[in-house]
Short mmCIF file of C-alpha atoms in Angstrom, two decimals:
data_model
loop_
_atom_site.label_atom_id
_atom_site.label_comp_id
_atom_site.label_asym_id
_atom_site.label_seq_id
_atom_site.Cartn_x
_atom_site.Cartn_y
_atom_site.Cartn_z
CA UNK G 11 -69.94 17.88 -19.83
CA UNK G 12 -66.87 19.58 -18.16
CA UNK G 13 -67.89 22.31 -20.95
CA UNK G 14 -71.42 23.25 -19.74
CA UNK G 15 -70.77 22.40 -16.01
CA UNK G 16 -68.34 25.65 -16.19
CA UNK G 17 -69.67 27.77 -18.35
CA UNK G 18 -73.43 27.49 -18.86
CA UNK G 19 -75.69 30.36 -18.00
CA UNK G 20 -78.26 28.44 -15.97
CA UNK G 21 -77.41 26.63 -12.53
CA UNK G 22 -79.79 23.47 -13.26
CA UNK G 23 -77.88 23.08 -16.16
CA UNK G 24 -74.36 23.42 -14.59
CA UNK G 25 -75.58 20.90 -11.76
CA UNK G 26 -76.64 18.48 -14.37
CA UNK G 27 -73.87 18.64 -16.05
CA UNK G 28 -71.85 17.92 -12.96
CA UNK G 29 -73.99 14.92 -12.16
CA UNK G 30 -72.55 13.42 -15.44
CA UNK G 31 -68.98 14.73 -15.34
CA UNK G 32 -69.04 13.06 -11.74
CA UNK G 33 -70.07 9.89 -12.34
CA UNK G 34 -67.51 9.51 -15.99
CA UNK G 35 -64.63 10.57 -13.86
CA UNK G 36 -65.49 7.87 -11.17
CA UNK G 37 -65.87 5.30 -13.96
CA UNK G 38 -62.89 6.48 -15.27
CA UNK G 39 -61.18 5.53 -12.10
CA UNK G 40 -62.71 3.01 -11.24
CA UNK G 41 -61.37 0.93 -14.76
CA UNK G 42 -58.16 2.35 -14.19
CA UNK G 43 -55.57 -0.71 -13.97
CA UNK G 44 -54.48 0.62 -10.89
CA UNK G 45 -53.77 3.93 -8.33
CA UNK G 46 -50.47 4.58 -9.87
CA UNK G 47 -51.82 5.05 -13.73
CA UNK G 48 -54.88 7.33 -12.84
CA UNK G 49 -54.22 10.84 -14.13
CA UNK G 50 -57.01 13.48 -14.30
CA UNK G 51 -54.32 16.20 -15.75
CA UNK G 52 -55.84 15.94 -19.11
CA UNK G 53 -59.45 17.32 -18.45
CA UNK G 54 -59.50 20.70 -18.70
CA UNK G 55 -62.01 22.11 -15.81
CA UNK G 56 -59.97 19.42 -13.35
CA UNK G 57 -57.00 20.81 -11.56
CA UNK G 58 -54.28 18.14 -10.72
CA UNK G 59 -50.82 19.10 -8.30
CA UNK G 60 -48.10 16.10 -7.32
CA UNK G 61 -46.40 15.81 -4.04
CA UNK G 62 -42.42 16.52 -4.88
CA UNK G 63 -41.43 13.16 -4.05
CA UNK G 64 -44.49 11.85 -6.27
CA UNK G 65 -46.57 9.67 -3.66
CA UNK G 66 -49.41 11.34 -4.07
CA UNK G 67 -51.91 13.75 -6.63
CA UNK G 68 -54.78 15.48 -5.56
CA UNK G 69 -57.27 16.57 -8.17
CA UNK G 70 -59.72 19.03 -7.34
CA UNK G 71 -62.37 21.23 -8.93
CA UNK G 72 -65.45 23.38 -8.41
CA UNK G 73 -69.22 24.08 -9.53
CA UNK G 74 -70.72 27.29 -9.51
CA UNK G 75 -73.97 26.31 -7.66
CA UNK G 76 -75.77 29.94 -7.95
CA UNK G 77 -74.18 33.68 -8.04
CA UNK G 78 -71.49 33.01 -5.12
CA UNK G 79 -72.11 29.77 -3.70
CA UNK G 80 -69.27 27.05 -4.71
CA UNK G 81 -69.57 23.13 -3.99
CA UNK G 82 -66.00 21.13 -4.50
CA UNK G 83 -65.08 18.32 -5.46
CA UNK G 84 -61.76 16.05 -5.61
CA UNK G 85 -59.70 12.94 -5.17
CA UNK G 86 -56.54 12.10 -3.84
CA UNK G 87 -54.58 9.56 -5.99
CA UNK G 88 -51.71 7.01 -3.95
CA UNK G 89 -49.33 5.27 -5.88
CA UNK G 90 -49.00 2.35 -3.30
CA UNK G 91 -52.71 2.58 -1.78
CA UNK G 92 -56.45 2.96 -2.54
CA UNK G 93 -57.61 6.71 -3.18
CA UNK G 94 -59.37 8.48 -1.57
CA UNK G 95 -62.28 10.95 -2.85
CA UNK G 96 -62.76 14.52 -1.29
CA UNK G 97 -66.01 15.26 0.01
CA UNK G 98 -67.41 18.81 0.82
CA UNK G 99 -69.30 18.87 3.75
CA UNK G 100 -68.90 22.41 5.22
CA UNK G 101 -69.02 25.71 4.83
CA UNK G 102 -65.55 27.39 4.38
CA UNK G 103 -65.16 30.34 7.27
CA UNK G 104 -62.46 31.24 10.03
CA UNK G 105 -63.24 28.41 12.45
CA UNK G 106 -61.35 25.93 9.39
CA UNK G 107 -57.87 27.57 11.27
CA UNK G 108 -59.08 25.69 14.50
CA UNK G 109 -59.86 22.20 13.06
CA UNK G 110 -58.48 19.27 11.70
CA UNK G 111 -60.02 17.41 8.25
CA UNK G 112 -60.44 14.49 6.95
CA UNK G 113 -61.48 13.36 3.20
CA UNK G 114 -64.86 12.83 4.85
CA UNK G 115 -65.57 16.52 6.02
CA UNK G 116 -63.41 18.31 3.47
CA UNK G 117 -63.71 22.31 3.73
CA UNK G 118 -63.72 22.16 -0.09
CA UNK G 119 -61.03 24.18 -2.16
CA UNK G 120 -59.39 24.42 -5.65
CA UNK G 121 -55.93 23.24 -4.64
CA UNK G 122 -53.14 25.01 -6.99
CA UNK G 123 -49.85 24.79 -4.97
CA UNK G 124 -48.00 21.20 -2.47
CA UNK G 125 -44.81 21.77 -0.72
CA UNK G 126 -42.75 19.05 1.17
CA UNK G 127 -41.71 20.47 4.15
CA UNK G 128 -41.17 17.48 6.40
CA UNK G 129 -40.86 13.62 6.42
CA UNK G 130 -44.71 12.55 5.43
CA UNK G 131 -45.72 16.36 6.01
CA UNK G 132 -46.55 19.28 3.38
CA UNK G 133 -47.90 22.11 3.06
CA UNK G 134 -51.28 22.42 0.76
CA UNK G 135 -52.34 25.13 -0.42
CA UNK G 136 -56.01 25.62 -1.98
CA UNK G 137 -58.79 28.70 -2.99
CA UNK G 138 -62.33 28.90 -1.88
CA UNK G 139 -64.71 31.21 -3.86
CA UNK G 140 -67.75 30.88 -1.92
CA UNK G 141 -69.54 34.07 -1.12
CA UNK G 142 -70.88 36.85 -3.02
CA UNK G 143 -68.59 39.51 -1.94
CA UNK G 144 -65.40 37.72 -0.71
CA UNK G 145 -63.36 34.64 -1.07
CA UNK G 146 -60.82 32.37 0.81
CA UNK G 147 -57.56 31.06 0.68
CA UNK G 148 -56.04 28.50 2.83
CA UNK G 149 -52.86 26.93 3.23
CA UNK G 150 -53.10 23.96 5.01
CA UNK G 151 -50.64 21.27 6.43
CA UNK G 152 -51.02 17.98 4.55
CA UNK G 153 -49.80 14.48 6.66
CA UNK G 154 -51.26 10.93 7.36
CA UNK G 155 -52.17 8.84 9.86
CA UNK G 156 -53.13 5.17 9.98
CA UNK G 157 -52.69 5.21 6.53
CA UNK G 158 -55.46 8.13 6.09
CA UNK G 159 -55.32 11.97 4.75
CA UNK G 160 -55.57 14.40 7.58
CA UNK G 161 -55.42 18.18 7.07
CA UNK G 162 -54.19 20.29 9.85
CA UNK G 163 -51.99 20.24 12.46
CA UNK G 164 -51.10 22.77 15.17
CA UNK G 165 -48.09 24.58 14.38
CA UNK G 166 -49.16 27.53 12.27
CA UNK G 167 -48.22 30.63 14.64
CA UNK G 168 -51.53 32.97 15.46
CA UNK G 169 -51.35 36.01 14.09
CA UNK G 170 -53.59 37.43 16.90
CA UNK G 171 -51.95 35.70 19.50
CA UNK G 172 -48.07 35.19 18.89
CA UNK G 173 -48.26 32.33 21.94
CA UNK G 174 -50.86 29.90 20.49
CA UNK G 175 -50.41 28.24 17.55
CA UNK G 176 -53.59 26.90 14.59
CA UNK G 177 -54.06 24.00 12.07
CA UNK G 178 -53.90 26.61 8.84
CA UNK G 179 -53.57 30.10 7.51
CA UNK G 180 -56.84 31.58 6.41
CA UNK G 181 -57.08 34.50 4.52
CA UNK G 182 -60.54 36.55 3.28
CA UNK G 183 -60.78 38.68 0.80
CA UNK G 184 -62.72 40.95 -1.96
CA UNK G 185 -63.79 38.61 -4.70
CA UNK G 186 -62.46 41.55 -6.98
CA UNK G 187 -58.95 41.97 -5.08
CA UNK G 188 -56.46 39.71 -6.33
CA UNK G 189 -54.46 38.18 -3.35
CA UNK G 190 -51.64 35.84 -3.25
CA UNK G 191 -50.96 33.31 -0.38
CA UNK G 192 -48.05 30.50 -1.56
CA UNK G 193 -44.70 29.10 -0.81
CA UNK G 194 -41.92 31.57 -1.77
CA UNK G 195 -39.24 29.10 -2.42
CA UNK G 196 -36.35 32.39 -2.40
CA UNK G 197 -37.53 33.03 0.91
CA UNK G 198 -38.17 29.56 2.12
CA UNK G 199 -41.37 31.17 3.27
CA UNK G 200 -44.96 31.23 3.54
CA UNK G 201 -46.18 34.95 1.98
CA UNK G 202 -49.33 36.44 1.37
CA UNK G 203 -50.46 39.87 1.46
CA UNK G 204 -51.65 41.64 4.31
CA UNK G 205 -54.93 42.61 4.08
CA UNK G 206 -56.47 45.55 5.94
CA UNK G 207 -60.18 46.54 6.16
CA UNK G 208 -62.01 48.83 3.56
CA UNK G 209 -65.50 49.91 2.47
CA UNK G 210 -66.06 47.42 -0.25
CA UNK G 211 -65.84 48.27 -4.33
CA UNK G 212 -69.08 46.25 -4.72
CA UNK G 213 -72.33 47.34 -4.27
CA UNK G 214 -74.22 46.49 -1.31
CA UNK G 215 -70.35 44.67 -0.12
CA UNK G 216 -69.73 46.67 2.80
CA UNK G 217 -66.32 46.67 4.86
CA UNK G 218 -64.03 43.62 3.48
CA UNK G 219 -60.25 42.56 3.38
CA UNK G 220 -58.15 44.25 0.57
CA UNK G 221 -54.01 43.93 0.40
CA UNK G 222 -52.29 47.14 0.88
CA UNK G 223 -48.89 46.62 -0.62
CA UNK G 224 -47.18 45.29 2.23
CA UNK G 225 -47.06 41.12 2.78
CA UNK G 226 -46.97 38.78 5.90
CA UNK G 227 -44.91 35.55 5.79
CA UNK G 228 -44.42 32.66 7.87
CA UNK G 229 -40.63 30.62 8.16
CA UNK G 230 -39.86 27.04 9.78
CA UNK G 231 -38.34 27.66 13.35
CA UNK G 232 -37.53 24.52 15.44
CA UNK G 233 -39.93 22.27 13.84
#
């Protein structure tokens, strides 16, 4: 099912497909003895990162819904507490760099890359591929409270204004341009390219983000 739900030509047939992936991966879960022995690495369309100091995994993936359009899906796996499952609820777009989220109105992303920056904080970073002409990548600050996921927090400089300060670093992009935004352990930084504006490669894209060469990056200063 993880087969056609991927790579089948038709969009009814990816979304039924998905129906039945869904529901064998929450049975599979469900009979799992417990948090600590669920692992989701060995399905192929699923992709599953660890927390360095292994108290968590998040497991995430995507369905092509028509030409463009993305929904997401995922769980995140505790070793000393229940899960929690990922639900997509919203449209991916700038505003996510103003907000905080919760498993119950996720943003929806493929999540490739966790970092432990800080005592019960990380950073999370996760791709978007919704649109026609451009995707997203995020990286996002991963903590807890009352024993609950929350993704966010306020301490992400603004790159338009150097005195306020946003949840997470969204980037857009050309769906043909390949961009990188991740953790540059070397650097003990946060890079991505920098993107400036362009008349699209795409027909009918118009102007969009492309990298030119050059790269932006973010470093821990006084918390």
């Amino acid at each position: 099912y993880g087969d056609v739900m991927v790579s089948a030509q038709l969009p009814e047939n990816r979304q039924r497909a998905s129906e039945v992936f869904n529901q064998l991966v929450s049975e599979y879960i469900e009979n799992a003895p417990a948090n600590s022995e669920v692992d989701l690495s060995f399905i192929n369309q699923v992709t599953s990162i660890s927390a360095e100091d292994s108290l968590y995994t998040i497991s995430t993936w995507p369905l092509e819904l028509s030409d463009g359009v993305y929904e997401y899906f995922g769980y995140i796996f505790y070793d000393d507490k229940p899960y929690e499952m990922l639900h997509d609820t919203e449209e991916v777009s700038a505003s996510v760099q103003y907000q905080e989220h919760t498993a119950d109105n996720w943003y929806g992303a493929l999540y490739y890359n966790v970092v432990k920056y800080g005592e019960g904080e990380y950073l999370l970073f996760g791709y978007n591929a919704n649109g026609e002409y451009n995707n997203s990548k995020i990286a996002d600050i991963l903590h807890f409270a009352d024993d609950k996921m929350l993704l966010g927090k306020e301490i992400m400089q603004d790159r338009e204004d150097s005195t306020s300060y946003v949840n997470k670093i969204f980037i857009n992009f050309s769906s043909d341009a390949s961009v990188n935004l991740n953790y540059n352990p070397g650097l003990e930084m946060i890079v991505h390219d920098h993107l400036i504006q362009r008349m699209g490669r795409i027909p009918g894209q118009g102007p969009t983000n492309l990298p030119d060469g050059t790269y932006e990056g973010y470093a821990l200063e006084d918390g």
